[in-house]
Tab-separated table of N, CA and C in Angstrom:
chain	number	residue	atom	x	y	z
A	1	UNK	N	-10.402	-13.465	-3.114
A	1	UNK	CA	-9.117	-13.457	-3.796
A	1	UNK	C	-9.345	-13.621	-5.285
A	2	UNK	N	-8.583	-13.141	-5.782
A	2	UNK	CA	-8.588	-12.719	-7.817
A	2	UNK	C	-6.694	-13.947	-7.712
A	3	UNK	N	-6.927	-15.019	-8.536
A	3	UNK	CA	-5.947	-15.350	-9.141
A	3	UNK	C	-5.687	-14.818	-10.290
A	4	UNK	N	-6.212	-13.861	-11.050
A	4	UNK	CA	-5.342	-12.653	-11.367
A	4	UNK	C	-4.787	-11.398	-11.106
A	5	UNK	N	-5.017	-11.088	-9.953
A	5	UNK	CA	-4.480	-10.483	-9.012
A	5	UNK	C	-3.291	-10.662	-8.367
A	6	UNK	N	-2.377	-9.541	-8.845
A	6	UNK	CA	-0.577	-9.865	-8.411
A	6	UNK	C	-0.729	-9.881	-7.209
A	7	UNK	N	-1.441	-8.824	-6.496
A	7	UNK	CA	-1.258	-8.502	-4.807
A	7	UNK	C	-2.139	-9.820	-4.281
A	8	UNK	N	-3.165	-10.361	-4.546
A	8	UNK	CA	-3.635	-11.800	-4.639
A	8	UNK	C	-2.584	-12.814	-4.079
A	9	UNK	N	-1.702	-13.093	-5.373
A	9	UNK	CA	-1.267	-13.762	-5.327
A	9	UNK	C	0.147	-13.524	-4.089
A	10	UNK	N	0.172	-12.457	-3.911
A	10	UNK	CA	1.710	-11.877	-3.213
A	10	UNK	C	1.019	-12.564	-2.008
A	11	UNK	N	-0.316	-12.197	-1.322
A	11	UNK	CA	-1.007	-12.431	-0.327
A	11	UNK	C	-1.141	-13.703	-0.165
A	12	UNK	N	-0.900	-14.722	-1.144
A	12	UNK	CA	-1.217	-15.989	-0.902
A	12	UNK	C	-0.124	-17.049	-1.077
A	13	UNK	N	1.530	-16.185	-1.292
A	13	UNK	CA	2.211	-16.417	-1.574
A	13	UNK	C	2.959	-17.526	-2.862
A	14	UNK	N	2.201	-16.836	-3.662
A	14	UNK	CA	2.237	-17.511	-5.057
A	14	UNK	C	2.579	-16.577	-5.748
A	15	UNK	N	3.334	-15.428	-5.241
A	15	UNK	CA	4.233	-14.430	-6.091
A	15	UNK	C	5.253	-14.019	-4.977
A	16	UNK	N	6.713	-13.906	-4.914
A	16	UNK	CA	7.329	-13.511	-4.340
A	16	UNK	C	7.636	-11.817	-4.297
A	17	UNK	N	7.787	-11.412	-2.807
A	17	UNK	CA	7.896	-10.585	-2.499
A	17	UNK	C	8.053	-10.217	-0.824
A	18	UNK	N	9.044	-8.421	-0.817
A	18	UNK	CA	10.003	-8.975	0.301
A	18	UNK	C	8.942	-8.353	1.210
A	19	UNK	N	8.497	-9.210	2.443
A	19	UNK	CA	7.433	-8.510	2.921
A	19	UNK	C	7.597	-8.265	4.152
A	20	UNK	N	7.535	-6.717	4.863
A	20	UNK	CA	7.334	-6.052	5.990
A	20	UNK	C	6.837	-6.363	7.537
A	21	UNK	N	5.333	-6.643	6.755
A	21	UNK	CA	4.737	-6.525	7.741
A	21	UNK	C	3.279	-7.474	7.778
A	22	UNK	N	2.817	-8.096	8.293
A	22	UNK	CA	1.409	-8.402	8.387
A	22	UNK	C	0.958	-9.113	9.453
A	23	UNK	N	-0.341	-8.748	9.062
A	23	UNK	CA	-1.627	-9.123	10.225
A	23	UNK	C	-2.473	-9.678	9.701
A	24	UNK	N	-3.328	-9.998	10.215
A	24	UNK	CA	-4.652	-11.027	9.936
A	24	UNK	C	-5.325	-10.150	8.910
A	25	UNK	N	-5.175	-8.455	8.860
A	25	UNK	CA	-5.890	-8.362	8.027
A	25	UNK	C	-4.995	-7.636	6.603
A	26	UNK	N	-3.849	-7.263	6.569
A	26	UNK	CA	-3.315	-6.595	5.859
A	26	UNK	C	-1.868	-6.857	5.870
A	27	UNK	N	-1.163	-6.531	4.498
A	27	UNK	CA	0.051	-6.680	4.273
A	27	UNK	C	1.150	-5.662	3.841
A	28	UNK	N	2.530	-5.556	3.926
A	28	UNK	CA	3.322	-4.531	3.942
A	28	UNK	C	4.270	-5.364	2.784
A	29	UNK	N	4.665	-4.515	1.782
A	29	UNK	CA	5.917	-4.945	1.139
A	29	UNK	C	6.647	-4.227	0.635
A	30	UNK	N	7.577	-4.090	0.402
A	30	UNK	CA	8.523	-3.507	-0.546
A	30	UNK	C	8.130	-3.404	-2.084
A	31	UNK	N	7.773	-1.856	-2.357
A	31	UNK	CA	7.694	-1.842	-4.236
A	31	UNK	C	8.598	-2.110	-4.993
A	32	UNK	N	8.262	-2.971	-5.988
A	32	UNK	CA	9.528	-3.487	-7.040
A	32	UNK	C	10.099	-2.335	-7.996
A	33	UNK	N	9.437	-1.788	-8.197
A	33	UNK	CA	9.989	-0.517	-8.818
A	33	UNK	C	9.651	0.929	-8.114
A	34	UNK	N	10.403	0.935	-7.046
A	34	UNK	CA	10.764	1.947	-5.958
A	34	UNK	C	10.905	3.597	-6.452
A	35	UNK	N	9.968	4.520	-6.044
A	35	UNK	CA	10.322	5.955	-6.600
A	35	UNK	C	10.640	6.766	-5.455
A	36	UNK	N	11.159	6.247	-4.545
A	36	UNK	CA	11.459	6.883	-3.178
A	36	UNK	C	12.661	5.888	-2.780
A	37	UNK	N	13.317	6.598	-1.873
A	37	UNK	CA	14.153	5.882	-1.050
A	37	UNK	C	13.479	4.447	0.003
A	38	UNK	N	12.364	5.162	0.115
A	38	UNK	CA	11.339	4.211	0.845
A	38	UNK	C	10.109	3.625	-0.364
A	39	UNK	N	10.064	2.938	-0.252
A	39	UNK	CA	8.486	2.545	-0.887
A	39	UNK	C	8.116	1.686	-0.554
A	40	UNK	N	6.789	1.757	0.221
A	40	UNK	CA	6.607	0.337	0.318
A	40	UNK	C	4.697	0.382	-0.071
A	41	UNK	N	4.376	-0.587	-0.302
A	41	UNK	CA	3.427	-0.887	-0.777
A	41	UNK	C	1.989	-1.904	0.742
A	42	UNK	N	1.384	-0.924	0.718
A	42	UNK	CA	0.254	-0.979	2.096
A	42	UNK	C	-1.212	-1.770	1.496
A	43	UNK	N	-1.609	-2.877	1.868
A	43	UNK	CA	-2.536	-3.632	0.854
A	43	UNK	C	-3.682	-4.556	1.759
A	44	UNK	N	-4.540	-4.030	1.770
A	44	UNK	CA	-5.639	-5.359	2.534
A	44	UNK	C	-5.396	-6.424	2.172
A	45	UNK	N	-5.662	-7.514	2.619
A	45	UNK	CA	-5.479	-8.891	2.478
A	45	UNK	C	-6.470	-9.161	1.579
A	46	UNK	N	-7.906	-8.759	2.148
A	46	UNK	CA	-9.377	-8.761	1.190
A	46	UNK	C	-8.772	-8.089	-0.186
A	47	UNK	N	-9.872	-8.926	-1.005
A	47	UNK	CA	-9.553	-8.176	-2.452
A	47	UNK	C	-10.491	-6.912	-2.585
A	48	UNK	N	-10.046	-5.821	-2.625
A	48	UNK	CA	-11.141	-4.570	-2.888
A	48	UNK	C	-10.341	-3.749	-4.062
A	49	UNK	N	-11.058	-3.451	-5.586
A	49	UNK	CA	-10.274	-3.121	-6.342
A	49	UNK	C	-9.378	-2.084	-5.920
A	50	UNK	N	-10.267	-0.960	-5.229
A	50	UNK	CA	-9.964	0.895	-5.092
A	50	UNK	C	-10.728	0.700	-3.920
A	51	UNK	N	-10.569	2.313	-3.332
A	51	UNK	CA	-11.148	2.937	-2.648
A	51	UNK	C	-12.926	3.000	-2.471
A	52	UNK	N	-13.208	3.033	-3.568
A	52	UNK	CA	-14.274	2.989	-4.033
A	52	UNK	C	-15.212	1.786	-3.324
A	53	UNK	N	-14.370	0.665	-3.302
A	53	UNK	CA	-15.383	-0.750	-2.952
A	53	UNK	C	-15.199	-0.660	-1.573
A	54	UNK	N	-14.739	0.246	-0.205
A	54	UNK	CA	-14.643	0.274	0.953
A	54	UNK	C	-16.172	0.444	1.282
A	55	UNK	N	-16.761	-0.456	2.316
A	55	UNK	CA	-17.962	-0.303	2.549
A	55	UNK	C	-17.312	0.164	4.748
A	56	UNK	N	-18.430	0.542	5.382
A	56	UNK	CA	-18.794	0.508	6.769
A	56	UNK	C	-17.632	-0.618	7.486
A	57	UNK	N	-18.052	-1.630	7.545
A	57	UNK	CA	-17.253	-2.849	7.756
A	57	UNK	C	-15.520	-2.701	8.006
A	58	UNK	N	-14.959	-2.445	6.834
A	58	UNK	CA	-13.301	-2.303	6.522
A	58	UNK	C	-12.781	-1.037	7.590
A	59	UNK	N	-13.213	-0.635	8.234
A	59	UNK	CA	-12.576	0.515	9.488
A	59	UNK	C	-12.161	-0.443	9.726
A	60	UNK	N	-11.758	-1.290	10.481
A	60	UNK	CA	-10.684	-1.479	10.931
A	60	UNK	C	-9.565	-1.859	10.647
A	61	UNK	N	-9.685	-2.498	9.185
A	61	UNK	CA	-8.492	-3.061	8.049
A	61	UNK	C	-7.927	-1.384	7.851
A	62	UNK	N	-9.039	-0.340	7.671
A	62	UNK	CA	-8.268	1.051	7.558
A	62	UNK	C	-7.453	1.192	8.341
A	63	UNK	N	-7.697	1.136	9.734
A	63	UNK	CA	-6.918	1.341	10.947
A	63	UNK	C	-5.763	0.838	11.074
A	64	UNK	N	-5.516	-0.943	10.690
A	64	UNK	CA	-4.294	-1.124	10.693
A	64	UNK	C	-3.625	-0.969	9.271
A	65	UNK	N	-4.155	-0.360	8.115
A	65	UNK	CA	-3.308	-0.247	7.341
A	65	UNK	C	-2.474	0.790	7.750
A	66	UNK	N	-3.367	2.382	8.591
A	66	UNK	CA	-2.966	3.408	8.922
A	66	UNK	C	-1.990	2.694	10.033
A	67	UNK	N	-2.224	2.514	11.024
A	67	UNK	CA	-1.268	2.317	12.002
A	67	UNK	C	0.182	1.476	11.419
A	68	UNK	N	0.143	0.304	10.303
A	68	UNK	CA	1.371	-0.153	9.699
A	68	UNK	C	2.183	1.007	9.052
A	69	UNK	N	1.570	1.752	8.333
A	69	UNK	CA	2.330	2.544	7.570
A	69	UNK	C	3.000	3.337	8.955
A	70	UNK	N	2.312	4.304	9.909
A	70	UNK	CA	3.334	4.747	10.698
A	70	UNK	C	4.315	3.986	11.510
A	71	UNK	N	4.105	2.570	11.702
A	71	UNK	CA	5.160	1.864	11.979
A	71	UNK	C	6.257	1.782	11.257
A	72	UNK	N	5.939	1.555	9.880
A	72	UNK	CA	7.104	1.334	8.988
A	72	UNK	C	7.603	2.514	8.723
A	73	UNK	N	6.613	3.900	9.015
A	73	UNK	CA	7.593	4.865	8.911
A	73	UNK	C	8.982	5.065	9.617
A	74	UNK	N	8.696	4.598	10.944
A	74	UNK	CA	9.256	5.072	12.085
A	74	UNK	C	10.498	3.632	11.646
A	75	UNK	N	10.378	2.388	11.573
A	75	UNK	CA	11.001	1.577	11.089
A	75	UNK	C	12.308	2.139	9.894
A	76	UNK	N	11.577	2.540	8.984
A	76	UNK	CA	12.454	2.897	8.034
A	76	UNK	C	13.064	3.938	8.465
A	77	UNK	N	13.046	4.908	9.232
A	77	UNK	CA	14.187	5.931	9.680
A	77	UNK	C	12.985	7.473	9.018
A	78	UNK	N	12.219	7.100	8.461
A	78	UNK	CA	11.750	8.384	7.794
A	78	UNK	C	10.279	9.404	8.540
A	79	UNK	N	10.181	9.169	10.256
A	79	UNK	CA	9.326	9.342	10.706
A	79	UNK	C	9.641	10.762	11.233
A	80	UNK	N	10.564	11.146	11.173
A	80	UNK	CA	11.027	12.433	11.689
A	80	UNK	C	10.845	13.425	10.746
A	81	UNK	N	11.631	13.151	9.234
A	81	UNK	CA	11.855	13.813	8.259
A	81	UNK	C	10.128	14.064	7.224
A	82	UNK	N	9.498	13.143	7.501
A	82	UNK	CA	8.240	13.167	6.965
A	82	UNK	C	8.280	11.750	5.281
A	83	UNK	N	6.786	11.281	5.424
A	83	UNK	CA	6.727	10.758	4.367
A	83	UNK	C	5.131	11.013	3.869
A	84	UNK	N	5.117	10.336	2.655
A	84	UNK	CA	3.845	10.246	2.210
A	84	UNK	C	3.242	9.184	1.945
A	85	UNK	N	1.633	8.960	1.864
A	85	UNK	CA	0.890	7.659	2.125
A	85	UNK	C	-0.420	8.069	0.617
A	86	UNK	N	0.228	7.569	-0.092
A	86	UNK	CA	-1.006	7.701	-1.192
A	86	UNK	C	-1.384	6.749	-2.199
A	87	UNK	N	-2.747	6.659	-2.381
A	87	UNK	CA	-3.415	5.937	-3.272
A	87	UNK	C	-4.168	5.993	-3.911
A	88	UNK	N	-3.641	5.802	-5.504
A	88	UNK	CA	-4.305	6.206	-6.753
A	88	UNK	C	-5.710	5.305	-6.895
A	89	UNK	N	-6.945	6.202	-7.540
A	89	UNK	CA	-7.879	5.308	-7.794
A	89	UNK	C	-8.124	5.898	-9.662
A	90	UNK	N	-8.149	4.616	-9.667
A	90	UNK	CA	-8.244	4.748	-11.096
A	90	UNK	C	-7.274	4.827	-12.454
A	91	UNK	N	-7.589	5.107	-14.065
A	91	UNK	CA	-6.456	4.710	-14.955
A	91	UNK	C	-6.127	6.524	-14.388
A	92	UNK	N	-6.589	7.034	-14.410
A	92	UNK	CA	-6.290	8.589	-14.849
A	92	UNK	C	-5.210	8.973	-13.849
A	93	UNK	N	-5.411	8.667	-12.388
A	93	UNK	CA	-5.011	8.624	-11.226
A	93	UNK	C	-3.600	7.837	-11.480
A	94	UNK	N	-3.483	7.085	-12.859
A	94	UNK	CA	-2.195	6.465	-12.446
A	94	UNK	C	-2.508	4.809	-11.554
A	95	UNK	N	-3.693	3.848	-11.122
A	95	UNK	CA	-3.668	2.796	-10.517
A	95	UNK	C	-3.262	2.202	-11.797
A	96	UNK	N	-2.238	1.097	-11.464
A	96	UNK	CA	-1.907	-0.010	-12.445
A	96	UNK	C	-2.388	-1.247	-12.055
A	97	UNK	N	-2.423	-1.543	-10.841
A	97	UNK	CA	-3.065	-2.673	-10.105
A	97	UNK	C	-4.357	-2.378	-9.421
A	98	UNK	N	-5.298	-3.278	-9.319
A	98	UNK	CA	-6.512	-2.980	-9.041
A	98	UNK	C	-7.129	-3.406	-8.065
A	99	UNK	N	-6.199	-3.170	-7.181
A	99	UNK	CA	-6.058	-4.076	-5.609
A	99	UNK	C	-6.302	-2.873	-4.841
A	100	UNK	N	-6.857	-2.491	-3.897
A	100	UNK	CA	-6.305	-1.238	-3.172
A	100	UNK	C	-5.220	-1.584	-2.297
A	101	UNK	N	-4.476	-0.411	-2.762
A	101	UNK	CA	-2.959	-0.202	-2.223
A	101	UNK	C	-3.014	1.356	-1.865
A	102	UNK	N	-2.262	1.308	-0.663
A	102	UNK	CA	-1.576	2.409	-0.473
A	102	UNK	C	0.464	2.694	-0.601
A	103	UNK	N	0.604	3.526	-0.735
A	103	UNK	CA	1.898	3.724	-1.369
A	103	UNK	C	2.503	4.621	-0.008
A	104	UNK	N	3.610	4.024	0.830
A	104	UNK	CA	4.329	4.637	1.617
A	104	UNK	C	5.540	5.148	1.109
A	105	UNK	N	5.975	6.181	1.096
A	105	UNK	CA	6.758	6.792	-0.082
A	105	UNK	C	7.896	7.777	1.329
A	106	UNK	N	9.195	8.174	0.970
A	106	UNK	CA	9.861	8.780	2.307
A	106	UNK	C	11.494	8.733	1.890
A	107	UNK	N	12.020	8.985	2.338
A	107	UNK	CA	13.762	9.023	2.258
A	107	UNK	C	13.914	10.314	1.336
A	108	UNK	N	13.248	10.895	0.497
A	108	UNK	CA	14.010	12.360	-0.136
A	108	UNK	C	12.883	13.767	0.383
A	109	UNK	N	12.942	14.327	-0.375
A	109	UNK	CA	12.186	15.613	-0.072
A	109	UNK	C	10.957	15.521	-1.905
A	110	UNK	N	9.420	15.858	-1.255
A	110	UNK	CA	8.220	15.475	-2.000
A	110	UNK	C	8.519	17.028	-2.454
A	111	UNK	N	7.872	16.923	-3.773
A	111	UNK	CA	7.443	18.127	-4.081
A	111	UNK	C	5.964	18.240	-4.486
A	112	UNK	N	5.240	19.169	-4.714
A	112	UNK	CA	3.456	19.486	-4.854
A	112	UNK	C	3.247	20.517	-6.061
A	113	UNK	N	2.387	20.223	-6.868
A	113	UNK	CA	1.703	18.764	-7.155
A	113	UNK	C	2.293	18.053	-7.510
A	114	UNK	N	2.087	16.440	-6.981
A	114	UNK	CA	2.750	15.323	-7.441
A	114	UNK	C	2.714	15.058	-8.834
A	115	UNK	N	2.066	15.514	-9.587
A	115	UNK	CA	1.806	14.629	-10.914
A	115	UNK	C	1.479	15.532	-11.872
């Protein structure tokens, strides 16, 4: 854990936030500044900045991050209509936090390329 780390601290509940979902290894919350009808924010519990620091080991924290997000799809009403699950690595990419997160995104219609 990074006590400078917002998602850190969300995880250790020393930052409030409205939260979804969790398990022993991972957490679900609601994004504070929402660009979807849905957003929610998909986060290991472990501190791993990006993508990048995933070693062998974390399959299964992958697994239930993957399996939460289609829960909460189906939760939020947006499992029919389709959503999206993405996560920026890096400044260029757009990461502002340096936590790995995934971004569950859903309620309007996506357009391509995102950015």
């Amino acid at each position: 854990m990074s006590s400078s780390c917002v998602f850190c601290r969300i995880v250790a509940h020393e930052e409030p936030a409205q939260i979804l979902h969790s398990t022993d290894t991972i957490l679900a919350f609601r994004d504070i500044d929402p660009q979807a009808p849905t957003h929610v924010q998909l986060i290991p519990k472990e501190h791993l900045s990006d993508v990048r620091d995933l070693e062998d080991r974390h399959g299964a924290t992958l697994a239930d991050l993957f399996q939460a997000a289609a829960h909460l799809a189906k939760a939020e009403g947006i499992d029919r209509s389709g959503w999206r699950l993405v996560a920026n690595v890096g400044h260029d990419a757009g990461q502002s936090v340096y936590h790995l997160h995934f971004h569950l995104l859903g309620g309007r219609r996506m357009s391509w390329p995102p950015g």
